[in-house]
mmCIF file of C-alpha atoms in Angstrom:
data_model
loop_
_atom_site.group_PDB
_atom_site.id
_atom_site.type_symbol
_atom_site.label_atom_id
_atom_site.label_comp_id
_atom_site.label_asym_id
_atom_site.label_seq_id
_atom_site.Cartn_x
_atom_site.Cartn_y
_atom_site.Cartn_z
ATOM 1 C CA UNK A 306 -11.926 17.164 9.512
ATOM 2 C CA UNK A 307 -9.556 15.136 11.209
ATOM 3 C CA UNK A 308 -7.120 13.173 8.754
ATOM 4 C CA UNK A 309 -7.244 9.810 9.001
ATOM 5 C CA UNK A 310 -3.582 9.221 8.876
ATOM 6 C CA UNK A 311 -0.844 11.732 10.305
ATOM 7 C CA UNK A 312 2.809 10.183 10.058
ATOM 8 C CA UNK A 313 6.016 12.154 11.191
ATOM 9 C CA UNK A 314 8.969 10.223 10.935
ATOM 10 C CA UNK A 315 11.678 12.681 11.603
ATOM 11 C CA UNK A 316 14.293 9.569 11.538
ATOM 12 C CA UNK A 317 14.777 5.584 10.790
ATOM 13 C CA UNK A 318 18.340 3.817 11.584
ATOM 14 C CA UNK A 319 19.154 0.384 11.080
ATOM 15 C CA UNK A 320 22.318 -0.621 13.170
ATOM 16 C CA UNK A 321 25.194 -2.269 10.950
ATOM 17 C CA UNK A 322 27.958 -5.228 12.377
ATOM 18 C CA UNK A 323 30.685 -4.256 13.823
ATOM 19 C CA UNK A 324 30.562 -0.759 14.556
ATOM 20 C CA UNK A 325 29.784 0.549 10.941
ATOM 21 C CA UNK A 326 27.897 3.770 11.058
ATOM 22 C CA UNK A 327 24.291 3.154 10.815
ATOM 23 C CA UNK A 328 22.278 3.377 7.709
ATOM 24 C CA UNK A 329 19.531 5.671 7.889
ATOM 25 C CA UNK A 330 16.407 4.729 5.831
ATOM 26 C CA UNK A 331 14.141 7.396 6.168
ATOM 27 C CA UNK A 332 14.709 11.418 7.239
ATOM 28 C CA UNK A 333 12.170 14.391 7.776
ATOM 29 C CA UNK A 334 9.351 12.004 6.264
ATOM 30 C CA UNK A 335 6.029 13.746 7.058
ATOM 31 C CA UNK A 336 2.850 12.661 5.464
ATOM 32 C CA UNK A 337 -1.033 13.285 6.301
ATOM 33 C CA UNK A 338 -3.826 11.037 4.072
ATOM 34 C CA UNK A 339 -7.539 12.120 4.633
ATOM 35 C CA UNK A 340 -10.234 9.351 5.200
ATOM 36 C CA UNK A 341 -11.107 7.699 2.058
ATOM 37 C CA UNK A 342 -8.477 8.731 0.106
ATOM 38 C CA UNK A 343 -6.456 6.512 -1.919
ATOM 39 C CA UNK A 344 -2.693 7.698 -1.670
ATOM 40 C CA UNK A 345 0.195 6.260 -3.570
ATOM 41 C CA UNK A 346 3.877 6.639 -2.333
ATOM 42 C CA UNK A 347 6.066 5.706 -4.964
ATOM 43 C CA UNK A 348 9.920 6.166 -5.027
ATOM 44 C CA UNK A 349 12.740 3.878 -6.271
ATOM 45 C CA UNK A 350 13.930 0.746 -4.908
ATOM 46 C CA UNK A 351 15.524 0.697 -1.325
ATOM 47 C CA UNK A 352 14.386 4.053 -0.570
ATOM 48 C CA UNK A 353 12.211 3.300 2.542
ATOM 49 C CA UNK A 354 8.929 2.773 1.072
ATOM 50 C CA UNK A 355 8.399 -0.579 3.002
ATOM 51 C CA UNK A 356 9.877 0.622 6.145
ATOM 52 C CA UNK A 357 7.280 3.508 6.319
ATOM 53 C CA UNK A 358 4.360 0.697 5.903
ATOM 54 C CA UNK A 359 5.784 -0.878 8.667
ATOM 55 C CA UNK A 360 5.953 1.904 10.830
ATOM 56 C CA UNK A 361 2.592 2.910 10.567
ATOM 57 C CA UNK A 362 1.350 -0.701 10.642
ATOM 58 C CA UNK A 363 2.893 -0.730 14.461
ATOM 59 C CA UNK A 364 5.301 -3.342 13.345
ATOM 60 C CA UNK A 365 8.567 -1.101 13.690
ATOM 61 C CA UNK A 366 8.456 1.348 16.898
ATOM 62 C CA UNK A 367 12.475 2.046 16.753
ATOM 63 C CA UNK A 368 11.824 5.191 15.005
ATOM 64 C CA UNK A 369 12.193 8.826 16.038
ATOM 65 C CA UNK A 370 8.464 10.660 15.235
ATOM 66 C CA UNK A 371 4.964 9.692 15.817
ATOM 67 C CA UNK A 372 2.202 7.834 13.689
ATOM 68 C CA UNK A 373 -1.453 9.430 14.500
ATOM 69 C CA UNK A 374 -4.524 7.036 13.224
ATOM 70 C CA UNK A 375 -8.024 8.771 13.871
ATOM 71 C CA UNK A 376 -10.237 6.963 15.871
ATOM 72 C CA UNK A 377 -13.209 4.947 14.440
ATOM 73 C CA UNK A 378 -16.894 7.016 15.314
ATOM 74 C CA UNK A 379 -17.279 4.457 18.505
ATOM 75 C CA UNK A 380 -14.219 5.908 19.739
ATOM 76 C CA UNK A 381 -12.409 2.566 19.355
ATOM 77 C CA UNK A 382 -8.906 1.724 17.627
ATOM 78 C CA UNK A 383 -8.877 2.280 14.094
ATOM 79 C CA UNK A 384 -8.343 -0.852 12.190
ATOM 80 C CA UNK A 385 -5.326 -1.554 10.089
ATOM 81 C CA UNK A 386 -5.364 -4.105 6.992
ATOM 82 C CA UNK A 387 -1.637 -4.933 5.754
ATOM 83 C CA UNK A 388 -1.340 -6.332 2.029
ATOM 84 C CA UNK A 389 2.169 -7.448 2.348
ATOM 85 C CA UNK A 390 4.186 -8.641 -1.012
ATOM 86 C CA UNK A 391 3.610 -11.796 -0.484
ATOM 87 C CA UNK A 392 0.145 -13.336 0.373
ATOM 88 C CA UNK A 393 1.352 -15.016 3.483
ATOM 89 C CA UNK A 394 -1.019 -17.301 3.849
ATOM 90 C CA UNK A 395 -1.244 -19.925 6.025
ATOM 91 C CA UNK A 396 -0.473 -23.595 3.824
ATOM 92 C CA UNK A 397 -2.280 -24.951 6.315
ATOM 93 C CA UNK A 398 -5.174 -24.020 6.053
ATOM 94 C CA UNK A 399 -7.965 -23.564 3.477
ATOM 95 C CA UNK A 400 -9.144 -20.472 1.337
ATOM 96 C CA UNK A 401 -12.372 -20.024 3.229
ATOM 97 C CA UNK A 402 -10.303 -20.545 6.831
ATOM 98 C CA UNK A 403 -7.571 -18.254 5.912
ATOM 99 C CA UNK A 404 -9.831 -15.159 5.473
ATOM 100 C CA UNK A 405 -11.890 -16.204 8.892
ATOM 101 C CA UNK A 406 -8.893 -16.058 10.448
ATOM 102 C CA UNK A 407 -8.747 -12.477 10.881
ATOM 103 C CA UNK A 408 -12.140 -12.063 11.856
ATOM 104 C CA UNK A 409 -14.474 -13.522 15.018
ATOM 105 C CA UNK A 410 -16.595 -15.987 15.591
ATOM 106 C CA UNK A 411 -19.354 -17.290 13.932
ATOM 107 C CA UNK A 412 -18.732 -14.470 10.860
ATOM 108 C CA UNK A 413 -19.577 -17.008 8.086
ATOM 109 C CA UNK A 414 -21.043 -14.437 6.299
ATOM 110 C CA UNK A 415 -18.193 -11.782 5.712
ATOM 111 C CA UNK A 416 -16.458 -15.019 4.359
ATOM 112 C CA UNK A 417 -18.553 -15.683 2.392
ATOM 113 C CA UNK A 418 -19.140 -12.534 1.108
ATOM 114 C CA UNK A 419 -15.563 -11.694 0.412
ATOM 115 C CA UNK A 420 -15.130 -15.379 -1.770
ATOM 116 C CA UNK A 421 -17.932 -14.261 -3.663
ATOM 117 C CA UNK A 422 -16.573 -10.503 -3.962
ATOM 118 C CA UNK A 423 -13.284 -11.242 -5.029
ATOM 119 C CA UNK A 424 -14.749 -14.512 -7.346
ATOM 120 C CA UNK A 425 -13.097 -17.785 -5.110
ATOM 121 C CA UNK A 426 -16.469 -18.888 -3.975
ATOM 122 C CA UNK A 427 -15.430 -21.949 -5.948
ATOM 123 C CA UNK A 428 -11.875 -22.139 -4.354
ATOM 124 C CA UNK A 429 -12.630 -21.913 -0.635
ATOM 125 C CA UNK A 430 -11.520 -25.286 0.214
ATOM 126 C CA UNK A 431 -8.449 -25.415 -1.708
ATOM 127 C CA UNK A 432 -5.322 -24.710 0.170
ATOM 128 C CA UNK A 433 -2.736 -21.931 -0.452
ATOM 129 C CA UNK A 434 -0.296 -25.016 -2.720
ATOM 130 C CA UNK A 435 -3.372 -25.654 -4.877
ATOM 131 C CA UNK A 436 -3.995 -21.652 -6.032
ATOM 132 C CA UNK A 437 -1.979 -19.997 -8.924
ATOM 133 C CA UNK A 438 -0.438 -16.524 -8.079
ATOM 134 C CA UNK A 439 -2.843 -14.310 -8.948
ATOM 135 C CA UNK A 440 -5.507 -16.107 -6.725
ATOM 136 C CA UNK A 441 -3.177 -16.169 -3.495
ATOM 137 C CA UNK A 442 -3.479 -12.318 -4.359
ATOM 138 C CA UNK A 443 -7.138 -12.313 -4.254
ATOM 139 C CA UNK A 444 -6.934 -14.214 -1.259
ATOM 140 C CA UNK A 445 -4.775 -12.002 0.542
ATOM 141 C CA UNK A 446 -6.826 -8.891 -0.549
ATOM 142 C CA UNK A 447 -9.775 -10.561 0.337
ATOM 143 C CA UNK A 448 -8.702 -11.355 4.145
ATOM 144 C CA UNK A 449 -7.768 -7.289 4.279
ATOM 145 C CA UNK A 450 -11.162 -5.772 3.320
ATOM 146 C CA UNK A 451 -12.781 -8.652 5.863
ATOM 147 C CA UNK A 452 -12.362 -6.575 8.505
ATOM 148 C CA UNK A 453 -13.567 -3.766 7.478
ATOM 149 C CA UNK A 454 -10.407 -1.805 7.549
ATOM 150 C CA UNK A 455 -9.858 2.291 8.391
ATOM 151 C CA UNK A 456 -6.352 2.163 7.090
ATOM 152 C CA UNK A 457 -5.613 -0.231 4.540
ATOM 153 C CA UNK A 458 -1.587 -0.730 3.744
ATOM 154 C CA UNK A 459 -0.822 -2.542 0.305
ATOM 155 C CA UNK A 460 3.272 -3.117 0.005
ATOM 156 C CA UNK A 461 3.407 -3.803 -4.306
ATOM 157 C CA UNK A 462 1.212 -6.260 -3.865
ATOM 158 C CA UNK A 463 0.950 -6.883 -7.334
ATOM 159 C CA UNK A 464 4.722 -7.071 -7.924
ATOM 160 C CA UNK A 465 6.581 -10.077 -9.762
ATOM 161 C CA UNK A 466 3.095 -10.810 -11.841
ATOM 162 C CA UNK A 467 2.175 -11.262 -15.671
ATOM 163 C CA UNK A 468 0.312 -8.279 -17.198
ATOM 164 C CA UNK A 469 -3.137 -9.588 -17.600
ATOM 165 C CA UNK A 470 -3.117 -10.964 -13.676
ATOM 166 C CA UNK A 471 -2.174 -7.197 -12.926
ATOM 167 C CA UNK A 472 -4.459 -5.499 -14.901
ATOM 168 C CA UNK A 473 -7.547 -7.825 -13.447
ATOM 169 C CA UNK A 474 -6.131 -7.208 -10.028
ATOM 170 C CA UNK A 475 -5.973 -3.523 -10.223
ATOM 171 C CA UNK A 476 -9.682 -3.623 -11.649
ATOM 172 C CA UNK A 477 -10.754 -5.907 -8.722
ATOM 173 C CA UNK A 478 -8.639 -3.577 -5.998
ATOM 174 C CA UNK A 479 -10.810 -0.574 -7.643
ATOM 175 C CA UNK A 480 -13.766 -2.520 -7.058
ATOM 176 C CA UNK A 481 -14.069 -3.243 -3.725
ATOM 177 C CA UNK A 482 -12.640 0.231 -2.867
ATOM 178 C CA UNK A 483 -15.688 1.744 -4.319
ATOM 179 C CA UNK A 484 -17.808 -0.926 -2.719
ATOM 180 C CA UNK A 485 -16.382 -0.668 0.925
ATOM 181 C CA UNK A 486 -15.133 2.696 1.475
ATOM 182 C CA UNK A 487 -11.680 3.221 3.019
ATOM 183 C CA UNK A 488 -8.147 5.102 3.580
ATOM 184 C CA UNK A 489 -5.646 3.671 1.443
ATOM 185 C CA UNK A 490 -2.173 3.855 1.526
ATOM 186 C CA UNK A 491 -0.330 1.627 -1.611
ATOM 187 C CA UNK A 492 3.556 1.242 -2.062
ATOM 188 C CA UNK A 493 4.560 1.359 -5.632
ATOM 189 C CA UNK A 494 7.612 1.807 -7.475
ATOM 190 C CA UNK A 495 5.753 1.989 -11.108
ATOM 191 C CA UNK A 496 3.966 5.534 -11.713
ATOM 192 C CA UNK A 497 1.615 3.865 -14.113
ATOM 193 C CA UNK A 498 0.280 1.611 -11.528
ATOM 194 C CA UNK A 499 0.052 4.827 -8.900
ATOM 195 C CA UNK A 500 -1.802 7.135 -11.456
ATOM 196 C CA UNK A 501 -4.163 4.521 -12.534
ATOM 197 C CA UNK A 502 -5.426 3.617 -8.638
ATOM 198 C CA UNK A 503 -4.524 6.888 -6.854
ATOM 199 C CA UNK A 504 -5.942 9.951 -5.892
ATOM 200 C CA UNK A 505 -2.411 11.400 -4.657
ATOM 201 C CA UNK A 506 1.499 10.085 -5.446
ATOM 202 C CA UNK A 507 3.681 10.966 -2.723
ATOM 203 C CA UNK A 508 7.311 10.884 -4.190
ATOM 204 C CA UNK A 509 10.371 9.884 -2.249
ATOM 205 C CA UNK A 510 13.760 10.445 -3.019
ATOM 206 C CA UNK A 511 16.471 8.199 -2.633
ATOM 207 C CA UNK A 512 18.062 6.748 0.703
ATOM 208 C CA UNK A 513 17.521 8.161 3.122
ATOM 209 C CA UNK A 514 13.542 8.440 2.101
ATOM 210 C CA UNK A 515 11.930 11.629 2.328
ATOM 211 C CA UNK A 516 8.611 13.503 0.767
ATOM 212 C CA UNK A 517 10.114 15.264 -2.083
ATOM 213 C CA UNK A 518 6.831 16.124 -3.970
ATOM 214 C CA UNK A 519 2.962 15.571 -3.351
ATOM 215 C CA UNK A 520 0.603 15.017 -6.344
ATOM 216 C CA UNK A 521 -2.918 15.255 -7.130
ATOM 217 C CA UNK A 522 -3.993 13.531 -9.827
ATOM 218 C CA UNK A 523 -6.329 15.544 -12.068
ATOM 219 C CA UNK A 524 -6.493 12.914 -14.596
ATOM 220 C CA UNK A 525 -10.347 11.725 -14.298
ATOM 221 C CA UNK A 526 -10.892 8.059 -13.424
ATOM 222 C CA UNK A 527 -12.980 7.349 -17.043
ATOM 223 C CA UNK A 528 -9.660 8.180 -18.322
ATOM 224 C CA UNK A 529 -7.135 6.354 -16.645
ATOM 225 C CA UNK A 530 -7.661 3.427 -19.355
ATOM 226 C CA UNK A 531 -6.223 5.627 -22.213
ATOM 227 C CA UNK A 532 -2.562 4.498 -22.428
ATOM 228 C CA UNK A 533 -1.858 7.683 -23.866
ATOM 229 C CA UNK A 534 -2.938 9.947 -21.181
ATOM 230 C CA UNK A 535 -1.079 7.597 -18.657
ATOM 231 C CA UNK A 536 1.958 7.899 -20.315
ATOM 232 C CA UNK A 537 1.589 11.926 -21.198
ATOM 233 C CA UNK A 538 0.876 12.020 -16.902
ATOM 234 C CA UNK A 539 3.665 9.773 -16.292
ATOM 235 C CA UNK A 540 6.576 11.418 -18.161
ATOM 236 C CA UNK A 541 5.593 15.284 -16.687
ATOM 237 C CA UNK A 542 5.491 13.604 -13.319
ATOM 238 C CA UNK A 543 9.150 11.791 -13.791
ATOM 239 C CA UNK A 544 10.272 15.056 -14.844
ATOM 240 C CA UNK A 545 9.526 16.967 -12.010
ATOM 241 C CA UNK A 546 10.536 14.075 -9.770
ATOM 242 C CA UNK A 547 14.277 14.158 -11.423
ATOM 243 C CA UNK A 548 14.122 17.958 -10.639
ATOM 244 C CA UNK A 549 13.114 18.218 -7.247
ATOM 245 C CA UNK A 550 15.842 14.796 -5.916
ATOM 246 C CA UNK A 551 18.030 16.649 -8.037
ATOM 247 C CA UNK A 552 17.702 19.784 -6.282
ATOM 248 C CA UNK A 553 17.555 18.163 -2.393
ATOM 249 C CA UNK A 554 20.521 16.675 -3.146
ATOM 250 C CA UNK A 555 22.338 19.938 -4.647
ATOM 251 C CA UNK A 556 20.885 21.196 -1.292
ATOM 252 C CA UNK A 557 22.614 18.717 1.212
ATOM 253 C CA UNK A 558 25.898 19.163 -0.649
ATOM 254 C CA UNK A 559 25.863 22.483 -0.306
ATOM 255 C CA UNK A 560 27.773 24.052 2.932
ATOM 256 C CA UNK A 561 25.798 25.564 5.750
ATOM 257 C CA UNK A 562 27.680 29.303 6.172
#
């Protein structure tokens, strides 16, 4: 079966001022996510992890590689939802108008059905100055399952909020994933948050990004709310992460003869 995402990114440069050597942000990347499958890429901070969302969004094409999205069954374009950090929503306009936004005509319904899904039936004529954090989030998740997405991209979009507004997020996220099917790819830097939504962490080193190991997760879903097992997951996984960046970068330092 074809996957539904194949992404080679053999480089990534971002010019500097005044003749500085470039900085490269990602290197040898190479990635491939089968349809339906929810895949986590986790790595720290400033390694690339938003710069590869971008890429295969289409919304950076100065890259050396190529970004392969399978076709939807009609033969037409897959479809790409972006959660970005922020909600960027439009202050402009309402709840209810900023989720028809991304969709046609006359598709009251899907509206409508999203509000009710993601529980702002209620809050569909407030505007984006009138909502508290966590229900800008909603919103924003809300507008990326409205159109039925193949591929959906979710940059920490639950970064910067309390624990409780996390937790409920996460549970709504898991939700709607079960309810309307899809390929997920989710940037996180917290392992926690990747084992408890993921099927797979992909783990990047540091600058410039690359795959550096690529995890199942054989922890069962029923089990995911046990701290404990979390945790016991977690520190075996942070383990072998420290090993293996430790070892690429023994690797690179070590003269080609």
């Amino acid at each position: 079966m074809t996957p539904a995402l194949i992404a080679e990114v053999r480089e990534k440069r971002y010019p500097r001022a005044r003749g500085a050597q470039s900085h490269v942000a990602l290197a040898k990347l190479s990635l491939q996510v089968a349809a339906g499958e929810f895949v986590a890429v986790v790595g720290p901070s400033g390694c690339g992890k938003t710069t590869f969302l971008n890429i295969v969004a289409g919304l950076d094409r100065d890259f050396a590689g190529d970004i392969r999205l399978a076709p939807r069954a009609d033969g037409q374009p897959a479809r790409v939802g972006y959660v970005f950090q922020e909600p960027r929503l439009l202050p402009w306009r309402t709840v209810y108008e900023n989720i028809a936004l991304v969709l046609p005509p006359q598709r009251d319904a899907v509206v409508e059905d999203m509000l009710q899904a993601v529980g702002l039936a209620a809050a569909q004529d407030l505007y984006p100055l009138q909502l508290s954090v966590g229900m800008s989030r909603r919103v924003a998740i809300a507008r990326a399952f409205a159109i039925q997405p193949d591929l959906l991209l979710m940059d920490e979009p639950f970064v910067s909020l309390d624990h409780d507004t996390v937790e409920q997020l996460r549970e709504l996220l898991l939700k709607l994933w079960h309810a309307r099917p899809t390929t997920v790819l989710f940037v996180t830097h917290d392992i926690r948050e990747a084992l408890v939504l993921a099927d797979r962490l992909v783990l990047l080193s540091g600058t410039p990004g690359q795959v550096v190991a690529d995890v199942a997760v054989s922890l069962a879903r029923s089990r995911r709310h046990s701290t404990a097992d979390i945790e016991a997951l977690r520190e075996e996984i942070l383990r072998r992460h420290r090993e293996l960046i430790g070892a690429a970068a023994a690797a690179a330092a070590t003269p080609v003869e």
